[in-house]
Amino acid sequence: MTGDKKPVPEPTLRRLPTYVHYLRRTAQVETETISTSLMAKELKLDPTQVRKDLACTGVTGTPKVGYNIDRLIDAIENFLGWDNVEDAFLVGVGNLGKALLSYERLSGYGVNIVAAFDVNPALVGTSINGVKIIELKKMKNLIQRMNIHIGIITTPAGSAMDVAEKMIDGGIKAIWNFAPISIDSPDNVIVQNMDLYASLAVLSKKLKQQLKHSKRKNR
Amino acid sequence: MTGDKKPVPEPTLRRLPTYVHYLRRTAQVETETISTSLMAKELKLDPTQVRKDLACTGVTGTPKVGYNIDRLIDAIENFLGWDNVEDAFLVGVGNLGKALLSYERLSGYGVNIVAAFDVNPALVGTSINGVKIIELKKMKNLIQRMNIHIGIITTPAGSAMDVAEKMIDGGIKAIWNFAPISIDSPDNVIVQNMDLYASLAVLSKKLKQQLKHSKRKNR
């Protein structure tokens, strides 16, 4: 234990899963070690950035050789807490909710959905991928009884704030929000927006810049 | 036209849709104008950052009064190109693909899915929300004929790279990737990863830090 550390910057946290995906893919076909410059090149990132990101996890490489791929994967997974799964509740069993419930692999990323909630009586009592769908009004009580910390919101925008309030009342500490609405929360509750529209905004803006640029070149 | 401008930083692009969501919500209940300091406070952002972000769109506020909300919404939407919709193809009509096809509002964010593709014969020929599902092998040809620039990948990780190659061969210029895998692409093709796992990594890491912190306080 090295005592209190500075919190890791969010862009670093966002890049770490990309490294794991890349490393897992590379581990299947290539050698046992990898250099940060190769990783940076293939992932189109700055090598210094990659080196800094990996340093956050505490792993060390060998000069001129690089990192042992398996050890690097373990270090990042351990750092991200993927070896220490948290239980979560999901609210809103539409297509997006179903998609998340069907991701077998979510628990490999540190989160295990243990129950889902909806207001639709046709869904209540059924299961998806082994996860039971329960009446929404029972959620608050169950959060307390099961000591759940993570709530996932996949409802339409109109119901998201109401669901978030119920979650926070019950004792949820972190909300993963897929509804296209910003959620007010007290300071001790983390809200992570899935930001479908933020991602789309980056994509379409970049595309427009590029199309404009290539049009200009072709004149 | 102010000539060539510096490209807008990605974090700014990611925050702009949040401002629009917040402003639309505020426009319904409050006054006609808004200050950046109030926006920053309610969205838990730094006021200087908010001011810089808004400046990118070219909109100007009135000192001590702030911005006219409607004009601010228009300026951001215009800047993001949401008033100028691009056609897109989607591949992979599982739960996630269905969720995206069901988002009526996607076209309000600059992207209009005009056709979906899958390899499952049970799906081919059906429609979701008015969008026809077509055999995947017909995609490449249709990209060329319809001059489509945006491809959305909602397949499992295993098929994503193959689909991306077909898209790029056909002439796709921007890929919105929801599969948990990094996609290799030539420099002139934009890949925007939806980063489900990146978002989850940020959430669970923050939660772990917070739980550790509150445990320490309670000792």
Short mmCIF file of C-alpha atoms in Angstrom, two decimals:
data_model
loop_
_atom_site.label_atom_id
_atom_site.label_comp_id
_atom_site.label_asym_id
_atom_site.label_seq_id
_atom_site.Cartn_x
_atom_site.Cartn_y
_atom_site.Cartn_z
CA MET A 1 0.00 0.00 0.00
CA THR A 2 1.43 3.32 -1.02
CA GLY A 3 -1.02 5.44 0.95
CA ASP A 4 -3.45 7.95 -0.56
CA LYS A 5 -2.96 8.36 -4.28
CA LYS A 6 -4.26 11.07 -6.56
CA PRO A 7 -7.42 9.95 -8.35
CA VAL A 8 -6.69 8.66 -11.83
CA PRO A 9 -7.82 11.03 -14.62
CA GLU A 10 -11.09 10.02 -16.30
CA PRO A 11 -9.62 9.88 -19.83
CA THR A 12 -7.11 7.33 -18.52
CA LEU A 13 -9.90 5.26 -16.98
CA ARG A 14 -11.76 5.38 -20.28
CA ARG A 15 -8.74 4.16 -22.22
CA LEU A 16 -7.83 1.27 -19.90
CA PRO A 17 -10.60 -1.10 -21.14
CA THR A 18 -9.45 -0.43 -24.72
CA TYR A 19 -5.97 -1.60 -23.76
CA VAL A 20 -7.40 -4.77 -22.25
CA HIS A 21 -9.43 -5.53 -25.40
CA TYR A 22 -6.44 -4.87 -27.59
CA LEU A 23 -4.10 -6.94 -25.40
CA ARG A 24 -6.49 -9.90 -25.24
CA ARG A 25 -6.72 -9.89 -29.02
CA THR A 26 -2.94 -9.59 -29.37
CA ALA A 27 -2.26 -12.32 -26.81
CA GLN A 28 -4.08 -14.81 -29.04
CA VAL A 29 -1.92 -14.31 -32.10
CA GLU A 30 1.39 -12.73 -31.24
CA THR A 31 4.31 -12.81 -28.87
CA GLU A 32 4.40 -12.75 -25.08
CA THR A 33 5.57 -9.16 -24.72
CA ILE A 34 4.48 -5.84 -26.14
CA SER A 35 5.94 -2.34 -26.29
CA THR A 36 4.00 0.82 -25.54
CA SER A 37 5.08 2.27 -28.89
CA LEU A 38 3.45 -0.62 -30.78
CA MET A 39 0.30 -0.35 -28.65
CA ALA A 40 0.18 3.40 -29.26
CA LYS A 41 0.63 2.97 -33.00
CA GLU A 42 -2.05 0.32 -33.39
CA LEU A 43 -4.53 2.15 -31.17
CA LYS A 44 -3.69 5.53 -32.74
CA LEU A 45 -2.70 7.08 -29.42
CA ASP A 46 0.29 9.07 -28.24
CA PRO A 47 3.04 6.73 -26.87
CA THR A 48 3.74 9.00 -23.89
CA GLN A 49 0.04 8.90 -23.05
CA VAL A 50 -0.05 5.10 -23.20
CA ARG A 51 3.02 4.90 -20.96
CA LYS A 52 1.43 7.27 -18.41
CA ASP A 53 -1.88 5.40 -18.49
CA LEU A 54 -0.20 2.07 -17.81
CA ALA A 55 1.92 3.57 -15.04
CA CYS A 56 -1.30 4.40 -13.15
CA THR A 57 -1.96 0.70 -12.71
CA GLY A 58 1.41 0.18 -11.00
CA VAL A 59 2.68 -2.31 -13.58
CA THR A 60 6.27 -1.99 -14.80
CA GLY A 61 7.78 -3.04 -18.10
CA THR A 62 11.32 -4.12 -19.00
CA PRO A 63 13.35 -1.53 -20.94
CA LYS A 64 13.74 -2.44 -24.66
CA VAL A 65 11.49 -5.50 -24.16
CA GLY A 66 8.22 -4.02 -23.07
CA TYR A 67 5.47 -5.54 -20.97
CA ASN A 68 4.55 -9.16 -20.47
CA ILE A 69 1.07 -9.21 -22.05
CA ASP A 70 -0.59 -11.51 -19.51
CA ARG A 71 0.79 -9.60 -16.54
CA LEU A 72 -0.28 -6.32 -18.13
CA ILE A 73 -3.84 -7.58 -18.65
CA ASP A 74 -3.97 -8.80 -15.03
CA ALA A 75 -2.66 -5.48 -13.71
CA ILE A 76 -5.22 -3.39 -15.61
CA GLU A 77 -8.11 -5.70 -14.71
CA ASN A 78 -7.08 -5.67 -11.10
CA PHE A 79 -6.74 -1.89 -11.13
CA LEU A 80 -10.21 -1.47 -12.64
CA GLY A 81 -11.65 -3.81 -10.03
CA TRP A 82 -12.89 -6.27 -12.64
CA ASP A 83 -11.85 -9.11 -10.38
CA ASN A 84 -14.17 -7.76 -7.69
CA VAL A 85 -17.73 -7.75 -9.00
CA GLU A 86 -20.42 -5.36 -7.62
CA ASP A 87 -24.11 -6.29 -7.74
CA ALA A 88 -26.41 -3.91 -9.63
CA PHE A 89 -30.10 -3.29 -10.30
CA LEU A 90 -31.37 -2.33 -13.75
CA VAL A 91 -34.58 -0.34 -14.36
CA GLY A 92 -36.35 -0.28 -17.72
CA VAL A 93 -36.59 -3.54 -19.63
CA GLY A 94 -36.99 -2.18 -23.17
CA ASN A 95 -34.65 -3.11 -26.00
CA LEU A 96 -31.68 -1.39 -24.41
CA GLY A 97 -32.35 -2.97 -21.01
CA LYS A 98 -32.68 -6.36 -22.68
CA ALA A 99 -29.42 -5.79 -24.53
CA LEU A 100 -27.60 -5.13 -21.25
CA LEU A 101 -29.25 -8.09 -19.54
CA SER A 102 -28.08 -10.29 -22.41
CA TYR A 103 -24.43 -9.22 -22.15
CA GLU A 104 -23.00 -12.29 -20.47
CA ARG A 105 -19.75 -10.44 -20.27
CA LEU A 106 -20.81 -7.52 -18.09
CA SER A 107 -19.72 -9.34 -14.94
CA GLY A 108 -16.28 -9.68 -16.50
CA TYR A 109 -16.23 -5.87 -16.29
CA GLY A 110 -17.01 -5.60 -12.61
CA VAL A 111 -20.81 -5.39 -12.63
CA ASN A 112 -23.34 -8.14 -12.11
CA ILE A 113 -27.02 -7.33 -12.70
CA VAL A 114 -28.93 -9.28 -10.05
CA ALA A 115 -32.46 -7.98 -10.68
CA ALA A 116 -34.33 -5.86 -13.22
CA PHE A 117 -37.39 -3.67 -12.67
CA ASP A 118 -40.18 -2.43 -14.90
CA VAL A 119 -43.69 -1.01 -14.62
CA ASN A 120 -45.05 -3.18 -17.46
CA PRO A 121 -47.17 -6.00 -15.92
CA ALA A 122 -46.52 -8.19 -18.99
CA LEU A 123 -42.80 -8.24 -18.14
CA VAL A 124 -43.01 -8.56 -14.35
CA GLY A 125 -42.43 -12.15 -13.26
CA THR A 126 -40.52 -13.13 -16.41
CA SER A 127 -36.73 -13.55 -16.61
CA ILE A 128 -34.06 -12.55 -19.10
CA ASN A 129 -30.80 -14.44 -19.10
CA GLY A 130 -31.57 -15.68 -15.60
CA VAL A 131 -32.35 -12.21 -14.20
CA LYS A 132 -35.84 -11.79 -12.78
CA ILE A 133 -38.00 -8.79 -13.68
CA ILE A 134 -39.70 -7.30 -10.64
CA GLU A 135 -42.32 -4.56 -10.11
CA LEU A 136 -40.66 -1.15 -9.90
CA LYS A 137 -42.39 -0.28 -6.63
CA LYS A 138 -40.49 -3.05 -4.85
CA MET A 139 -37.09 -1.65 -5.83
CA LYS A 140 -36.40 0.79 -3.03
CA ASN A 141 -36.96 -1.79 -0.34
CA LEU A 142 -34.80 -4.36 -2.15
CA ILE A 143 -31.92 -1.90 -2.58
CA GLN A 144 -31.81 -1.52 1.18
CA ARG A 145 -32.23 -5.21 1.99
CA MET A 146 -29.66 -6.38 -0.55
CA ASN A 147 -27.30 -3.43 0.03
CA ILE A 148 -27.04 -2.66 -3.69
CA HIS A 149 -24.70 0.18 -4.71
CA ILE A 150 -25.10 0.41 -8.49
CA GLY A 151 -28.28 1.34 -10.38
CA ILE A 152 -28.56 1.16 -14.17
CA ILE A 153 -31.22 3.30 -15.86
CA THR A 154 -32.44 2.20 -19.30
CA THR A 155 -35.85 3.87 -19.17
CA PRO A 156 -37.07 6.57 -21.58
CA ALA A 157 -35.94 10.10 -20.71
CA GLY A 158 -39.31 10.97 -19.18
CA SER A 159 -39.09 8.42 -16.35
CA ALA A 160 -35.34 8.57 -15.71
CA MET A 161 -35.34 11.33 -13.09
CA ASP A 162 -38.10 9.67 -11.10
CA VAL A 163 -36.28 6.32 -11.18
CA ALA A 164 -33.02 8.01 -10.15
CA GLU A 165 -34.72 9.61 -7.14
CA LYS A 166 -36.10 6.24 -6.04
CA MET A 167 -32.66 4.68 -6.42
CA ILE A 168 -30.97 7.40 -4.41
CA ASP A 169 -33.69 7.19 -1.72
CA GLY A 170 -33.03 3.46 -1.47
CA GLY A 171 -29.29 3.97 -1.02
CA ILE A 172 -27.77 3.56 -4.49
CA LYS A 173 -24.30 5.15 -4.62
CA ALA A 174 -23.61 5.07 -8.36
CA ILE A 175 -25.97 5.45 -11.32
CA TRP A 176 -25.12 4.29 -14.83
CA ASN A 177 -27.53 6.34 -16.89
CA PHE A 178 -28.50 5.45 -20.46
CA ALA A 179 -31.46 7.83 -20.67
CA PRO A 180 -30.74 10.96 -22.72
CA ILE A 181 -31.25 13.35 -19.83
CA SER A 182 -28.94 14.81 -17.22
CA ILE A 183 -29.70 13.52 -13.74
CA ASP A 184 -29.52 15.72 -10.65
CA SER A 185 -27.88 13.92 -7.78
CA PRO A 186 -26.43 14.74 -4.38
CA ASP A 187 -22.63 15.04 -4.25
CA ASN A 188 -22.17 11.61 -2.70
CA VAL A 189 -23.90 9.84 -5.59
CA ILE A 190 -21.88 9.20 -8.75
CA VAL A 191 -23.73 9.58 -12.04
CA GLN A 192 -22.05 8.19 -15.13
CA ASN A 193 -23.92 9.04 -18.31
CA MET A 194 -23.68 6.60 -21.16
CA ASP A 195 -23.88 9.58 -23.46
CA LEU A 196 -25.17 8.00 -26.64
CA TYR A 197 -25.66 11.47 -28.00
CA ALA A 198 -22.28 12.75 -26.86
CA SER A 199 -20.63 9.95 -28.77
CA LEU A 200 -22.81 10.61 -31.79
CA ALA A 201 -21.99 14.32 -31.64
CA VAL A 202 -18.27 13.58 -31.83
CA LEU A 203 -18.79 11.19 -34.73
CA SER A 204 -20.97 13.43 -36.88
CA LYS A 205 -18.89 16.54 -36.25
CA LYS A 206 -15.68 14.74 -37.23
CA LEU A 207 -17.38 13.30 -40.32
CA LYS A 208 -18.62 16.72 -41.40
CA GLN A 209 -15.16 18.23 -40.97
CA GLN A 210 -13.68 15.42 -43.04
CA LEU A 211 -16.26 15.59 -45.83
CA LYS A 212 -15.78 19.36 -46.05
CA HIS A 213 -12.02 18.88 -46.18
CA SER A 214 -12.14 16.25 -48.96
CA LYS A 215 -14.59 18.36 -50.98
CA ARG A 216 -12.17 21.27 -50.79
CA LYS A 217 -9.31 19.04 -51.92
CA ASN A 218 -11.30 17.82 -54.93
CA ARG A 219 -12.13 21.28 -56.20
CA MET B 1 -17.55 32.25 -42.51
CA THR B 2 -14.45 32.88 -40.44
CA GLY B 3 -12.12 30.69 -42.52
CA ASP B 4 -10.38 27.58 -41.21
CA LYS B 5 -10.85 27.13 -37.51
CA LYS B 6 -9.01 24.86 -35.10
CA PRO B 7 -10.86 21.59 -34.58
CA VAL B 8 -12.98 21.68 -31.44
CA PRO B 9 -11.61 19.50 -28.60
CA GLU B 10 -13.42 16.19 -28.18
CA PRO B 11 -14.38 16.78 -24.51
CA THR B 12 -16.15 19.95 -25.64
CA LEU B 13 -18.02 18.05 -28.35
CA ARG B 14 -19.02 15.45 -25.76
CA ARG B 15 -20.40 18.12 -23.40
CA LEU B 16 -22.40 20.05 -26.00
CA PRO B 17 -25.32 17.57 -26.18
CA THR B 18 -25.54 17.69 -22.38
CA TYR B 19 -25.98 21.45 -22.57
CA VAL B 20 -28.76 21.04 -25.13
CA HIS B 21 -30.59 18.48 -22.94
CA TYR B 22 -30.23 20.72 -19.92
CA LEU B 23 -31.32 23.84 -21.80
CA ARG B 24 -34.37 22.14 -23.32
CA ARG B 25 -35.42 21.04 -19.86
CA THR B 26 -34.80 24.51 -18.41
CA ALA B 27 -36.61 26.27 -21.29
CA GLN B 28 -39.82 24.47 -20.28
CA VAL B 29 -39.93 25.70 -16.72
CA GLU B 30 -37.83 28.80 -16.24
CA THR B 31 -36.93 32.16 -17.67
CA GLU B 32 -35.79 33.13 -21.15
CA THR B 33 -32.14 33.66 -20.29
CA ILE B 34 -29.50 31.68 -18.50
CA SER B 35 -26.02 32.38 -17.12
CA THR B 36 -23.04 30.11 -17.59
CA SER B 37 -22.45 30.08 -13.85
CA LEU B 38 -25.92 28.62 -13.21
CA MET B 39 -25.43 26.06 -15.99
CA ALA B 40 -22.04 25.10 -14.56
CA LYS B 41 -23.45 24.75 -11.06
CA GLU B 42 -26.39 22.59 -12.07
CA LEU B 43 -24.31 20.40 -14.38
CA LYS B 44 -21.42 20.21 -11.89
CA LEU B 45 -18.91 21.65 -14.32
CA ASP B 46 -16.34 24.41 -14.13
CA PRO B 47 -17.87 27.81 -15.21
CA THR B 48 -14.79 28.74 -17.26
CA GLN B 49 -15.08 25.43 -19.06
CA VAL B 50 -18.75 26.02 -19.86
CA ARG B 51 -17.96 29.49 -21.18
CA LYS B 52 -15.18 28.14 -23.40
CA ASP B 53 -17.37 25.32 -24.70
CA LEU B 54 -20.17 27.69 -25.66
CA ALA B 55 -17.71 30.10 -27.29
CA CYS B 56 -16.77 27.31 -29.74
CA THR B 57 -20.24 27.47 -31.22
CA GLY B 58 -19.88 31.18 -32.00
CA VAL B 59 -22.82 32.24 -29.83
CA THR B 60 -22.45 35.35 -27.66
CA GLY B 61 -24.20 36.20 -24.42
CA THR B 62 -25.06 39.54 -22.87
CA PRO B 63 -22.92 40.57 -19.86
CA LYS B 64 -24.78 40.22 -16.52
CA VAL B 65 -27.81 38.77 -18.34
CA GLY B 66 -26.44 35.62 -19.92
CA TYR B 67 -27.64 33.77 -22.97
CA ASN B 68 -31.06 33.68 -24.54
CA ILE B 69 -31.96 29.99 -24.05
CA ASP B 70 -33.64 29.43 -27.41
CA ARG B 71 -30.85 31.09 -29.33
CA LEU B 72 -28.27 29.09 -27.38
CA ILE B 73 -30.03 25.80 -28.19
CA ASP B 74 -30.19 26.74 -31.88
CA ALA B 75 -26.51 27.71 -31.94
CA ILE B 76 -25.34 24.42 -30.39
CA GLU B 77 -27.64 22.30 -32.58
CA ASN B 78 -26.49 24.13 -35.65
CA PHE B 79 -22.86 23.75 -34.63
CA LEU B 80 -23.29 19.99 -34.08
CA GLY B 81 -24.97 19.67 -37.47
CA TRP B 82 -28.17 18.29 -35.96
CA ASP B 83 -30.14 20.36 -38.47
CA ASN B 84 -28.38 18.50 -41.30
CA VAL B 85 -29.13 14.80 -41.03
CA GLU B 86 -26.79 12.11 -42.49
CA ASP B 87 -28.11 8.73 -43.62
CA ALA B 88 -26.62 5.67 -41.93
CA PHE B 89 -26.64 1.87 -42.18
CA LEU B 90 -26.80 -0.34 -39.10
CA VAL B 91 -25.45 -3.91 -38.95
CA GLY B 92 -26.51 -6.40 -36.28
CA VAL B 93 -30.18 -6.49 -35.34
CA GLY B 94 -29.89 -7.97 -31.84
CA ASN B 95 -31.29 -6.22 -28.77
CA LEU B 96 -28.88 -3.31 -29.03
CA GLY B 97 -29.52 -2.87 -32.75
CA LYS B 98 -33.26 -2.97 -32.08
CA ALA B 99 -32.85 -0.38 -29.34
CA LEU B 100 -31.11 2.01 -31.73
CA LEU B 101 -33.66 1.37 -34.48
CA SER B 102 -36.41 2.21 -31.99
CA TYR B 103 -34.90 5.55 -30.98
CA GLU B 104 -37.19 7.87 -32.87
CA ARG B 105 -35.03 10.69 -31.72
CA LEU B 106 -31.75 9.66 -33.35
CA SER B 107 -32.51 11.78 -36.43
CA GLY B 108 -32.86 14.75 -34.11
CA TYR B 109 -29.18 14.18 -33.38
CA GLY B 110 -27.98 14.25 -36.97
CA VAL B 111 -28.22 10.57 -37.93
CA ASN B 112 -30.99 8.77 -39.77
CA ILE B 113 -30.81 4.97 -40.05
CA VAL B 114 -32.16 4.14 -43.51
CA ALA B 115 -31.47 0.39 -43.60
CA ALA B 116 -30.38 -2.38 -41.23
CA PHE B 117 -28.48 -5.58 -42.08
CA ASP B 118 -28.24 -9.00 -40.48
CA VAL B 119 -27.20 -12.54 -41.38
CA ASN B 120 -30.21 -14.12 -39.63
CA PRO B 121 -32.71 -15.26 -42.32
CA ALA B 122 -35.56 -14.97 -39.80
CA LEU B 123 -34.96 -11.21 -39.57
CA VAL B 124 -34.23 -10.44 -43.23
CA GLY B 125 -37.31 -8.97 -44.93
CA THR B 126 -38.89 -7.71 -41.70
CA SER B 127 -38.92 -4.08 -40.56
CA ILE B 128 -38.34 -2.30 -37.27
CA ASN B 129 -39.78 1.15 -36.82
CA GLY B 130 -40.09 1.46 -40.59
CA VAL B 131 -36.49 0.42 -41.28
CA LYS B 132 -36.09 -2.65 -43.49
CA ILE B 133 -33.71 -5.47 -42.53
CA ILE B 134 -31.64 -6.64 -45.48
CA GLU B 135 -29.19 -9.51 -46.06
CA LEU B 136 -25.69 -8.48 -44.99
CA LYS B 137 -24.13 -9.52 -48.30
CA LYS B 138 -26.09 -6.78 -50.07
CA MET B 139 -24.63 -4.03 -47.88
CA LYS B 140 -21.46 -3.15 -49.73
CA ASN B 141 -23.23 -2.56 -53.00
CA LEU B 142 -25.93 -0.47 -51.34
CA ILE B 143 -23.38 1.72 -49.55
CA GLN B 144 -21.97 2.67 -52.93
CA ARG B 145 -25.32 3.13 -54.67
CA MET B 146 -26.84 5.19 -51.88
CA ASN B 147 -23.59 7.04 -51.07
CA ILE B 148 -23.86 6.25 -47.34
CA HIS B 149 -21.17 7.73 -45.06
CA ILE B 150 -22.04 6.39 -41.60
CA GLY B 151 -22.04 2.75 -40.52
CA ILE B 152 -23.27 1.61 -37.10
CA ILE B 153 -22.00 -1.72 -35.76
CA THR B 154 -24.14 -3.50 -33.16
CA THR B 155 -22.90 -7.03 -33.80
CA PRO B 156 -21.13 -9.27 -31.27
CA ALA B 157 -17.38 -8.62 -30.94
CA GLY B 158 -16.52 -11.63 -33.09
CA SER B 159 -18.16 -10.28 -36.25
CA ALA B 160 -17.40 -6.58 -35.79
CA MET B 161 -14.04 -6.44 -37.58
CA ASP B 162 -15.38 -8.31 -40.59
CA VAL B 163 -18.40 -5.99 -40.81
CA ALA B 164 -16.14 -2.93 -40.45
CA GLU B 165 -13.97 -4.13 -43.35
CA LYS B 166 -17.03 -4.58 -45.56
CA MET B 167 -18.25 -1.10 -44.62
CA ILE B 168 -14.89 0.50 -45.39
CA ASP B 169 -14.67 -1.41 -48.70
CA GLY B 170 -18.08 -0.06 -49.62
CA GLY B 171 -17.04 3.53 -48.89
CA ILE B 172 -18.21 4.22 -45.34
CA LYS B 173 -16.37 7.23 -43.88
CA ALA B 174 -17.39 7.00 -40.21
CA ILE B 175 -18.11 3.97 -38.02
CA TRP B 176 -20.08 4.16 -34.78
CA ASN B 177 -18.95 0.99 -33.06
CA PHE B 178 -20.91 -0.61 -30.21
CA ALA B 179 -19.03 -3.92 -30.26
CA PRO B 180 -16.51 -4.29 -27.41
CA ILE B 181 -13.50 -4.52 -29.68
CA SER B 182 -11.12 -1.96 -31.14
CA ILE B 183 -11.48 -1.63 -34.89
CA ASP B 184 -8.50 -1.11 -37.19
CA SER B 185 -9.26 1.46 -39.85
CA PRO B 186 -7.37 3.50 -42.41
CA ASP B 187 -6.63 7.10 -41.40
CA ASN B 188 -9.42 8.54 -43.54
CA VAL B 189 -12.10 6.51 -41.75
CA ILE B 190 -13.35 7.81 -38.40
CA VAL B 191 -14.10 5.20 -35.75
CA GLN B 192 -16.10 6.31 -32.74
CA ASN B 193 -16.37 3.62 -30.10
CA MET B 194 -19.45 3.62 -27.95
CA ASP B 195 -17.28 2.40 -25.14
CA LEU B 196 -19.80 0.69 -22.93
CA TYR B 197 -16.91 -0.74 -20.97
CA ALA B 198 -15.00 2.53 -20.81
CA SER B 199 -18.02 4.15 -19.22
CA LEU B 200 -18.46 1.23 -16.85
CA ALA B 201 -14.78 1.37 -15.90
CA VAL B 202 -15.13 5.02 -14.86
CA LEU B 203 -18.26 4.26 -12.87
CA SER B 204 -16.96 1.28 -10.94
CA LYS B 205 -13.58 2.83 -10.22
CA LYS B 206 -15.21 5.99 -8.83
CA LEU B 207 -17.61 3.90 -6.77
CA LYS B 208 -14.79 1.85 -5.30
CA GLN B 209 -12.85 4.98 -4.37
CA GLN B 210 -15.95 6.43 -2.72
CA LEU B 211 -16.85 3.28 -0.77
CA LYS B 212 -13.26 3.03 0.48
CA HIS B 213 -13.35 6.67 1.49
CA SER B 214 -16.64 6.41 3.41
CA LYS B 215 -15.46 3.25 5.16
CA ARG B 216 -12.38 5.13 6.34
CA LYS B 217 -14.49 8.01 7.59
CA ASN B 218 -16.71 5.67 9.59
CA ARG B 219 -13.85 4.01 11.43
#
